[in-house]
mmCIF file of C-alpha atoms in Angstrom:
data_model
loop_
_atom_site.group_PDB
_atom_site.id
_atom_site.type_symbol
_atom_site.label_atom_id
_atom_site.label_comp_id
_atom_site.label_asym_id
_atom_site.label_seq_id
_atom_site.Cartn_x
_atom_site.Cartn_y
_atom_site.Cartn_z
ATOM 1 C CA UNK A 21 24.603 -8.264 12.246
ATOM 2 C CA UNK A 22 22.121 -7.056 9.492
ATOM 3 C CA UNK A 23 21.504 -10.541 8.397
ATOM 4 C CA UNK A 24 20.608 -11.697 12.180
ATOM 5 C CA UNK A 25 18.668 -8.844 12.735
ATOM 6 C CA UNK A 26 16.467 -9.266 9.216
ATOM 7 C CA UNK A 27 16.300 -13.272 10.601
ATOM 8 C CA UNK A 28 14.724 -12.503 13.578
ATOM 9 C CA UNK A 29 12.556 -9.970 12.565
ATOM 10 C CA UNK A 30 11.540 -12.134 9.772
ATOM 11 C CA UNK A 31 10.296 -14.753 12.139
ATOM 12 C CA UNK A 32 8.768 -12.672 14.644
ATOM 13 C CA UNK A 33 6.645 -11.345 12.017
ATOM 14 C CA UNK A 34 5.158 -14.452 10.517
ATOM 15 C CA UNK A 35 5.058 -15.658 14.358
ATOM 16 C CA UNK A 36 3.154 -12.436 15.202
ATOM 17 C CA UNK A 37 0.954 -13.084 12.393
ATOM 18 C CA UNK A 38 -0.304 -15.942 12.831
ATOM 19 C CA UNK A 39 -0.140 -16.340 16.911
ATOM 20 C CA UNK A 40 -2.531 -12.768 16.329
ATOM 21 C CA UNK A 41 -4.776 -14.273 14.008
ATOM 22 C CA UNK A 42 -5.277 -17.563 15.633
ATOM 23 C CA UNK A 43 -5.716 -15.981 19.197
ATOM 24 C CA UNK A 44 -7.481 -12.785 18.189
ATOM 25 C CA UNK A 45 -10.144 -15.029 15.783
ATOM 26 C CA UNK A 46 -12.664 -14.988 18.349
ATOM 27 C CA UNK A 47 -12.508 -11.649 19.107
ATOM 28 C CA UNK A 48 -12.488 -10.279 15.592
ATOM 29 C CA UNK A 49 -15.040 -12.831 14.604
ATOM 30 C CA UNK A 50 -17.448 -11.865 17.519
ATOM 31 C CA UNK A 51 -17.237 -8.033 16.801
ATOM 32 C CA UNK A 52 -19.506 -5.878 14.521
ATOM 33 C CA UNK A 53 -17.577 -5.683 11.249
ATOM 34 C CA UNK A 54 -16.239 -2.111 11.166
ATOM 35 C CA UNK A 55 -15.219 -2.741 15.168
ATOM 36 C CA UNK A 56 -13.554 -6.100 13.994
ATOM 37 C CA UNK A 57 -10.907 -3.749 12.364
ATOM 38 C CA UNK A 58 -8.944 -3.447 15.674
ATOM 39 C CA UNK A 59 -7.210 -6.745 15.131
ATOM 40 C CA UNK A 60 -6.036 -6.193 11.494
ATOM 41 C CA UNK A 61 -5.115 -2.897 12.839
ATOM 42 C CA UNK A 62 -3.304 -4.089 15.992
ATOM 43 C CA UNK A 63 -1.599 -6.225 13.766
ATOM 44 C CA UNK A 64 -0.458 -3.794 11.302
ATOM 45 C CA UNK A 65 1.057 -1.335 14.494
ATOM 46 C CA UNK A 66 2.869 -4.389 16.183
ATOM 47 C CA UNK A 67 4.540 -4.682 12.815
ATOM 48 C CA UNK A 68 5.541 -1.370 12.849
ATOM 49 C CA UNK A 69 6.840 -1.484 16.478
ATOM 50 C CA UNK A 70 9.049 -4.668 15.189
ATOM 51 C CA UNK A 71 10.602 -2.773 12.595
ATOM 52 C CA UNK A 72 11.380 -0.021 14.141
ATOM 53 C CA UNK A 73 13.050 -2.138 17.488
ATOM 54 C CA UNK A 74 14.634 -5.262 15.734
ATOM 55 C CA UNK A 75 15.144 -4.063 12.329
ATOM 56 C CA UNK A 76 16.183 -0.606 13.462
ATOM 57 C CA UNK A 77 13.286 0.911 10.565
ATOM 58 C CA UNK A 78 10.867 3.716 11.061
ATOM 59 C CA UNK A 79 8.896 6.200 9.106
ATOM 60 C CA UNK A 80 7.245 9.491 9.234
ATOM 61 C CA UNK A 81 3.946 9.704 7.626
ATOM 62 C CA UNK A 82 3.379 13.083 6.140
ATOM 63 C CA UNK A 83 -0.113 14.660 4.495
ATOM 64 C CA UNK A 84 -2.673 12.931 6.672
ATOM 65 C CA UNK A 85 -4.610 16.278 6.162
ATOM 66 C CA UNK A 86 -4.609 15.699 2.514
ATOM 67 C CA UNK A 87 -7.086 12.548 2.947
ATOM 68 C CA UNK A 88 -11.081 13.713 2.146
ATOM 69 C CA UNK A 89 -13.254 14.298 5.733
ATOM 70 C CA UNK A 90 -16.000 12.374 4.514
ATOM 71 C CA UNK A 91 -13.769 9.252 3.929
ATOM 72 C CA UNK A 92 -14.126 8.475 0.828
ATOM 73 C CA UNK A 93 -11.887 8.447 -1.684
ATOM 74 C CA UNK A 94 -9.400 5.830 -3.466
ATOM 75 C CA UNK A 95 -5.807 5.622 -2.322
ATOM 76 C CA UNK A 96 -3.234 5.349 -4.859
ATOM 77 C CA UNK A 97 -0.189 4.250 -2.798
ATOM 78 C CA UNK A 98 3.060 2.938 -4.862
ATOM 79 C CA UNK A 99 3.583 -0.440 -4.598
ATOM 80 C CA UNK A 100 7.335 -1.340 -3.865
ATOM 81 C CA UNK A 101 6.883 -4.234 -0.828
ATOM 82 C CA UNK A 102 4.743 -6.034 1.476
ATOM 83 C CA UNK A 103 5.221 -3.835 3.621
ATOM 84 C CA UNK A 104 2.592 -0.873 2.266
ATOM 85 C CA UNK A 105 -0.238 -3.665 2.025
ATOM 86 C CA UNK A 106 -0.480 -3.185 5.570
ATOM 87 C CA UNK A 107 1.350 -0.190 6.441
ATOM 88 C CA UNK A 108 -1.559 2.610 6.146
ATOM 89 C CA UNK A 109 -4.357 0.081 7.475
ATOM 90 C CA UNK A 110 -4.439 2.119 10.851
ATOM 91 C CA UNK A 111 -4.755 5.549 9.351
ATOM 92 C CA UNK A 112 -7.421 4.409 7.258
ATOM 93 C CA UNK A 113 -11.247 4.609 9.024
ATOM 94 C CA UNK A 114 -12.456 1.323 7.139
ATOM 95 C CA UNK A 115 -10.447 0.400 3.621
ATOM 96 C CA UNK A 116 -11.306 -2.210 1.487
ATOM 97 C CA UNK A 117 -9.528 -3.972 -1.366
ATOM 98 C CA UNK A 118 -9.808 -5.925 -4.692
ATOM 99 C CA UNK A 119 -8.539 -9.070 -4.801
ATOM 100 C CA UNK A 120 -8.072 -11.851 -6.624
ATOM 101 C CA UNK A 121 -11.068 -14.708 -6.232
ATOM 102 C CA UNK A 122 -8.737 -17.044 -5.463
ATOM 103 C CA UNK A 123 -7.730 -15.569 -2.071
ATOM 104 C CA UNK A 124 -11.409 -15.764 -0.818
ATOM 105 C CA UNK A 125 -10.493 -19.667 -0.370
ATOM 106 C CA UNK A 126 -7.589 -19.842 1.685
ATOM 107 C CA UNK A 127 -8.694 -20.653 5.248
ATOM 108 C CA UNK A 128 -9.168 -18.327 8.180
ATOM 109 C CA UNK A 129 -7.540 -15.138 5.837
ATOM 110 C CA UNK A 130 -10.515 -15.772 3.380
ATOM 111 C CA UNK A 131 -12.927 -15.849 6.351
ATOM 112 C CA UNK A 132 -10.912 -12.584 7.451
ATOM 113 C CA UNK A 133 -11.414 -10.333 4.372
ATOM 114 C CA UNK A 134 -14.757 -11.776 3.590
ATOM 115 C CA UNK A 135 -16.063 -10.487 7.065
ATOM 116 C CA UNK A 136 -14.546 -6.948 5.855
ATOM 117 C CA UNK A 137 -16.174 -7.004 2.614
ATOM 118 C CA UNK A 138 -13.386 -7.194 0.155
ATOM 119 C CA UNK A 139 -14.270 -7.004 -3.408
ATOM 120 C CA UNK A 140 -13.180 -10.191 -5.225
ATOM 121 C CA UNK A 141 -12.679 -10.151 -8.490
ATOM 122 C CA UNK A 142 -13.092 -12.569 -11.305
ATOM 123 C CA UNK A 143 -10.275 -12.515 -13.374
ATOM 124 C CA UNK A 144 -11.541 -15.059 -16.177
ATOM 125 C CA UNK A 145 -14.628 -13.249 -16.471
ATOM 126 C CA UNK A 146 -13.040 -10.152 -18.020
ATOM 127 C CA UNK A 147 -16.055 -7.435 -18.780
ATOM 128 C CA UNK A 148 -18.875 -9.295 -16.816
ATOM 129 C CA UNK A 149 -16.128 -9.095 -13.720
ATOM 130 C CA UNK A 150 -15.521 -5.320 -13.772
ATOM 131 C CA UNK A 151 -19.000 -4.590 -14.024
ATOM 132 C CA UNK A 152 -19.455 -6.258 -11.053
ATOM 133 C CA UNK A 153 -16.384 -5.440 -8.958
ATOM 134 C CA UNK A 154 -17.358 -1.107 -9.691
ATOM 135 C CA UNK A 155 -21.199 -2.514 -8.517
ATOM 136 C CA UNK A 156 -19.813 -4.053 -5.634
ATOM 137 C CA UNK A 157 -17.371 -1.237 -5.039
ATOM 138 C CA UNK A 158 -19.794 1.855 -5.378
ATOM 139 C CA UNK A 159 -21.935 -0.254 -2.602
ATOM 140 C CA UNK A 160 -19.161 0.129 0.003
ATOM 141 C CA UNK A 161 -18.206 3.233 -0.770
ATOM 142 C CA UNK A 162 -21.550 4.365 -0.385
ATOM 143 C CA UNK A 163 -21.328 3.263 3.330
ATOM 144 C CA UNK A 164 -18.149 5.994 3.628
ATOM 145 C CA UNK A 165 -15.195 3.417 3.065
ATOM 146 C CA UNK A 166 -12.098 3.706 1.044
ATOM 147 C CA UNK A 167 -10.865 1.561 -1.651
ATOM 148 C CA UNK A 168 -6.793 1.253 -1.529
ATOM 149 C CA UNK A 169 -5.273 0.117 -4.741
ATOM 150 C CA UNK A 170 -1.927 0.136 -6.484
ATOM 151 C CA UNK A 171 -1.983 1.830 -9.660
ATOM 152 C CA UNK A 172 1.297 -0.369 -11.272
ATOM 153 C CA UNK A 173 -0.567 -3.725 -10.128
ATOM 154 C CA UNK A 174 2.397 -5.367 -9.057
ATOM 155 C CA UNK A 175 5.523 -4.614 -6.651
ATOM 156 C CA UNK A 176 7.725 -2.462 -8.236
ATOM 157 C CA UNK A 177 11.341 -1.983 -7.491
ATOM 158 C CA UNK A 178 12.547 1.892 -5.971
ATOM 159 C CA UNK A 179 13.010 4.256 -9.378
ATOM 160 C CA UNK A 180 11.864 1.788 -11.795
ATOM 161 C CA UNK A 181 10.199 3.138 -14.858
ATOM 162 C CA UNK A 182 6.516 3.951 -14.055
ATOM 163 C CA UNK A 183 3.928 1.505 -15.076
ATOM 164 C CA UNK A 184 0.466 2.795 -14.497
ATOM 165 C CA UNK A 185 -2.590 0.730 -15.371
ATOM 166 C CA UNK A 186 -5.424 2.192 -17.458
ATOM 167 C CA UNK A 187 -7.671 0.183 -14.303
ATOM 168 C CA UNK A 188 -7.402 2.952 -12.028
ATOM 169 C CA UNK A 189 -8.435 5.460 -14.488
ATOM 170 C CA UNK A 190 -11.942 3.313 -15.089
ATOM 171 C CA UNK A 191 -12.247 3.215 -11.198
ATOM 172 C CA UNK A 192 -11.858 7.429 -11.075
ATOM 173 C CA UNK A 193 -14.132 7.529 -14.098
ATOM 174 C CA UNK A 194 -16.840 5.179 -12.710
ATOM 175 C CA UNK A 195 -16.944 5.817 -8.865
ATOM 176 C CA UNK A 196 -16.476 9.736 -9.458
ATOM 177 C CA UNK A 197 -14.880 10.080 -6.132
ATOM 178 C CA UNK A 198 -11.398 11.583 -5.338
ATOM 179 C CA UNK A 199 -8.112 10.109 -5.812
ATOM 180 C CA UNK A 200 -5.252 10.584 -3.459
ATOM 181 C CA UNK A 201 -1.908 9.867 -4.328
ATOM 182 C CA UNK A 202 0.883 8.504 -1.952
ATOM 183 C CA UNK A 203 4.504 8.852 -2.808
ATOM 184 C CA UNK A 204 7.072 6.558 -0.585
ATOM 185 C CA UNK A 205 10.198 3.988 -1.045
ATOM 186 C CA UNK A 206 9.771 1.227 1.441
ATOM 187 C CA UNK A 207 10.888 -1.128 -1.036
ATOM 188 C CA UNK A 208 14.691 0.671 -0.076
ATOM 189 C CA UNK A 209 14.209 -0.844 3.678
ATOM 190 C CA UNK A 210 12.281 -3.889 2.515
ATOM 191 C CA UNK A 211 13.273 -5.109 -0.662
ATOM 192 C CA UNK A 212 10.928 -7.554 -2.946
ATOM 193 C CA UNK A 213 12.505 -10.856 -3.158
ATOM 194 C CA UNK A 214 15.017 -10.639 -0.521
ATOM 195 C CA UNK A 215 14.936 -11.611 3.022
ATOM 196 C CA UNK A 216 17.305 -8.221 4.407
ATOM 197 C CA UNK A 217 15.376 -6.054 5.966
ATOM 198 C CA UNK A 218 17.915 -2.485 6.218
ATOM 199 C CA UNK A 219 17.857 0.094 9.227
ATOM 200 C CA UNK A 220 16.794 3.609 8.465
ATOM 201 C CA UNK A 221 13.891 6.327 7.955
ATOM 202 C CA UNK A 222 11.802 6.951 5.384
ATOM 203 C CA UNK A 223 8.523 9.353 4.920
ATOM 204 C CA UNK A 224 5.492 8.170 3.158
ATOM 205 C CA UNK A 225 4.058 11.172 1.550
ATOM 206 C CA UNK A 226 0.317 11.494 0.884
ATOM 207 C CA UNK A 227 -0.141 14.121 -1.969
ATOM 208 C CA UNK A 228 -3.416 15.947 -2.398
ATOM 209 C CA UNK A 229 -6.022 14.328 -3.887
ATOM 210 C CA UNK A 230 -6.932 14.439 -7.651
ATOM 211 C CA UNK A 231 -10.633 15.437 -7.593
ATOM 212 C CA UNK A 232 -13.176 13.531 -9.859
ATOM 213 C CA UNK A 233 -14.360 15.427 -13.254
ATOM 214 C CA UNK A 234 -11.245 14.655 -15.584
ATOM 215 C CA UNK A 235 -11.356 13.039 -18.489
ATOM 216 C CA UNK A 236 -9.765 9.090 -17.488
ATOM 217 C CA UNK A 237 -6.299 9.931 -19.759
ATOM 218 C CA UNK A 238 -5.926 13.593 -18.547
ATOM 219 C CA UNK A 239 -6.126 12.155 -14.926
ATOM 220 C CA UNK A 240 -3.874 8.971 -15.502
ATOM 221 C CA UNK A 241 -1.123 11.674 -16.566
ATOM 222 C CA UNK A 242 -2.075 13.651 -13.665
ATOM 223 C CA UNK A 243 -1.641 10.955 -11.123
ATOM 224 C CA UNK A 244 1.613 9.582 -13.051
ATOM 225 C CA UNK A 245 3.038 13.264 -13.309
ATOM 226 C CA UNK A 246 2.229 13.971 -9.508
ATOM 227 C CA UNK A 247 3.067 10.598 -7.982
ATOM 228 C CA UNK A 248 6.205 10.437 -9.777
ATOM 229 C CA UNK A 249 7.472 13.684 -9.042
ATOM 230 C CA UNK A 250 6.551 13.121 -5.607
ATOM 231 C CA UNK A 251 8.868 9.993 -5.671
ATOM 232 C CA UNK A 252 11.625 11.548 -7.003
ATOM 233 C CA UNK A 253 11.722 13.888 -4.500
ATOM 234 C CA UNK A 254 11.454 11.428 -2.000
ATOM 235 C CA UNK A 255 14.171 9.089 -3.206
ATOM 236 C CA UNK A 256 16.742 11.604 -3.564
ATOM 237 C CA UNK A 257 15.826 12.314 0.100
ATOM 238 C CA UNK A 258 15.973 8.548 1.270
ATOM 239 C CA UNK A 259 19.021 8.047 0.029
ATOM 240 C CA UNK A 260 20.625 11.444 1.226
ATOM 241 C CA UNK A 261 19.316 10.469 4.683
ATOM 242 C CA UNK A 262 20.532 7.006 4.822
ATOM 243 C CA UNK A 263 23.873 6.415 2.506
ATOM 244 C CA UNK A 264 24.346 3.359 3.948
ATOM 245 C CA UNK A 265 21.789 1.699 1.954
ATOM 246 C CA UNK A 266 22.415 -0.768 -0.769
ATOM 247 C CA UNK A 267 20.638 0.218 -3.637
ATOM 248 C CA UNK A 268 18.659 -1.403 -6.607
ATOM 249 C CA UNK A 269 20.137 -0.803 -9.987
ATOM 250 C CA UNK A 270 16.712 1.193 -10.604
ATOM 251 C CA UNK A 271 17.456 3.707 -7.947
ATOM 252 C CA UNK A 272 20.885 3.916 -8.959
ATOM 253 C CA UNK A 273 20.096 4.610 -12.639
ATOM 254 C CA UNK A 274 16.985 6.952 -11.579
ATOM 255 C CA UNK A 275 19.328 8.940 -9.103
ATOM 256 C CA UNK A 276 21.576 9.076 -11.692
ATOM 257 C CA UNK A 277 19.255 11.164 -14.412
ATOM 258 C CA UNK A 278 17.980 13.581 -11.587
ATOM 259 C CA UNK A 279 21.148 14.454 -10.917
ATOM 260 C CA UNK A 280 22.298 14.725 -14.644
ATOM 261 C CA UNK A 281 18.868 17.080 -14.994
ATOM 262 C CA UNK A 282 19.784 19.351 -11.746
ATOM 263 C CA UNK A 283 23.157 19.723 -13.264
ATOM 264 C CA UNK A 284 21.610 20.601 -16.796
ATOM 265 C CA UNK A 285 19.515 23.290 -14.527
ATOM 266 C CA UNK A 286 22.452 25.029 -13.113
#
């Protein structure tokens, strides 16, 4: 049952994907740019209504108070799916992203972030490109958006080892605007590499945000120290609130040690 289930939600996604990107392209091309975000947006909550009816997955999103009234800010989100690329989009007034160059190319997506002003980024050009991306980036955030990016780079499996980039730190330093942390364990649900997609519930937590001023190493171990902790707590709650779950060595091994330390405690 849990490997029809992941099938067809699997399909309808990519089929909701692209029948909503092909059939919505006039209308998203035809609106003002920040109005155009009510197809991405769509998008991202007919995914969510998927999940939660074929899949059998849901979530509770906790700390929306936490996120700056003016709107801008960076949001540090841990990376552990696909699913989180998208996932926030529609609590989010007008994000933006960097991204690879490349992606600009690739028809009708590239036309679809380059219409939301993503930042593209270089990656040959090494110094000249992150002068440019922060130039690029203070511009829109100037304008009251917020810049989402993943502060490990890559996907990252549930209680792996933490392993921040220095990036976000320059980003903190440079733009001087908050950073706001968000703890959560899709990756549990949706896993990277595999096609099973597992029933269940699991909160995304967003954690107050880190205001600018610190030095960029005091505020790396701020955001790992917070994040992290943050995840912990979160995993131990996952897992307690869905047993049946099959879980990654990493969460195994990382459940393991904060139950060794509560024991050490007692």
């Amino acid at each position: 049952m849990l490997a029809l289930r992941s099938a067809l939600f699997n399909t309808l996604f990519y089929a909701n994907l692209i029948l909503q990107m092909v059939v919505l392209t006039p209308v998203y091309f035809l609106l003002p740019r920040k109005k155009a975000w009510i197809v991405p947006k769509t998008w991202a909550r007919t995914n969510h209504w998927l999940m939660r009816v074929v899949a059998g997955t849901d979530f509770t999103v906790e700390g929306l108070e936490n996120l700056p009234a003016d709107g801008i800010y960076i949001l540090a989100p841990k990376h552990q799916s696909f699913w989180d690329v998208y996932a926030l989009l529609p609590a989010l007034p007008d994000p933006f992203f960097i991204l690879k160059k490349e992606l600009m190319r690739i028809p009708l997506f590239g036309w679809y972030v380059a219409k939301q002003r993503m930042v593209p980024v270089d990656r040959s050009a090494r110094g000249r490109a992150m002068a440019a991306v922060l130039e690029r980036a203070k511009a829109e955030m100037a304008t009251g958006r917020q810049l989402i990016i993943y502060p490990e780079g890559t996907r990252r499996p549930p209680g792996a080892p933490p392993e921040y980039k220095f990036g976000v730190a320059r980003l903190y330093r440079d733009l001087g605007v908050p950073v706001v942390p968000v703890a959560m364990h899709p990756g549990l649900f949706w896993p990277r590499k595999s096609l099973m997609r597992h029933p269940g519930h699991f909160t995304v937590r967003i954690l107050p945000p880190i205001q600018p001023g610190l030095k960029p190493d005091l505020f790396l171990e701020t955001l790992i120290r917070e994040t992290e902790a943050a995840s912990d707590a979160l995993l131990v709650k996952t897992v307690s609130d869905n047993p049946h779950l099959p879980l990654p060595e990493t969460a195994r091994a990382r459940l393991a040690v904060l139950a060794q330390r509560k024991a050490d405690a007692s």
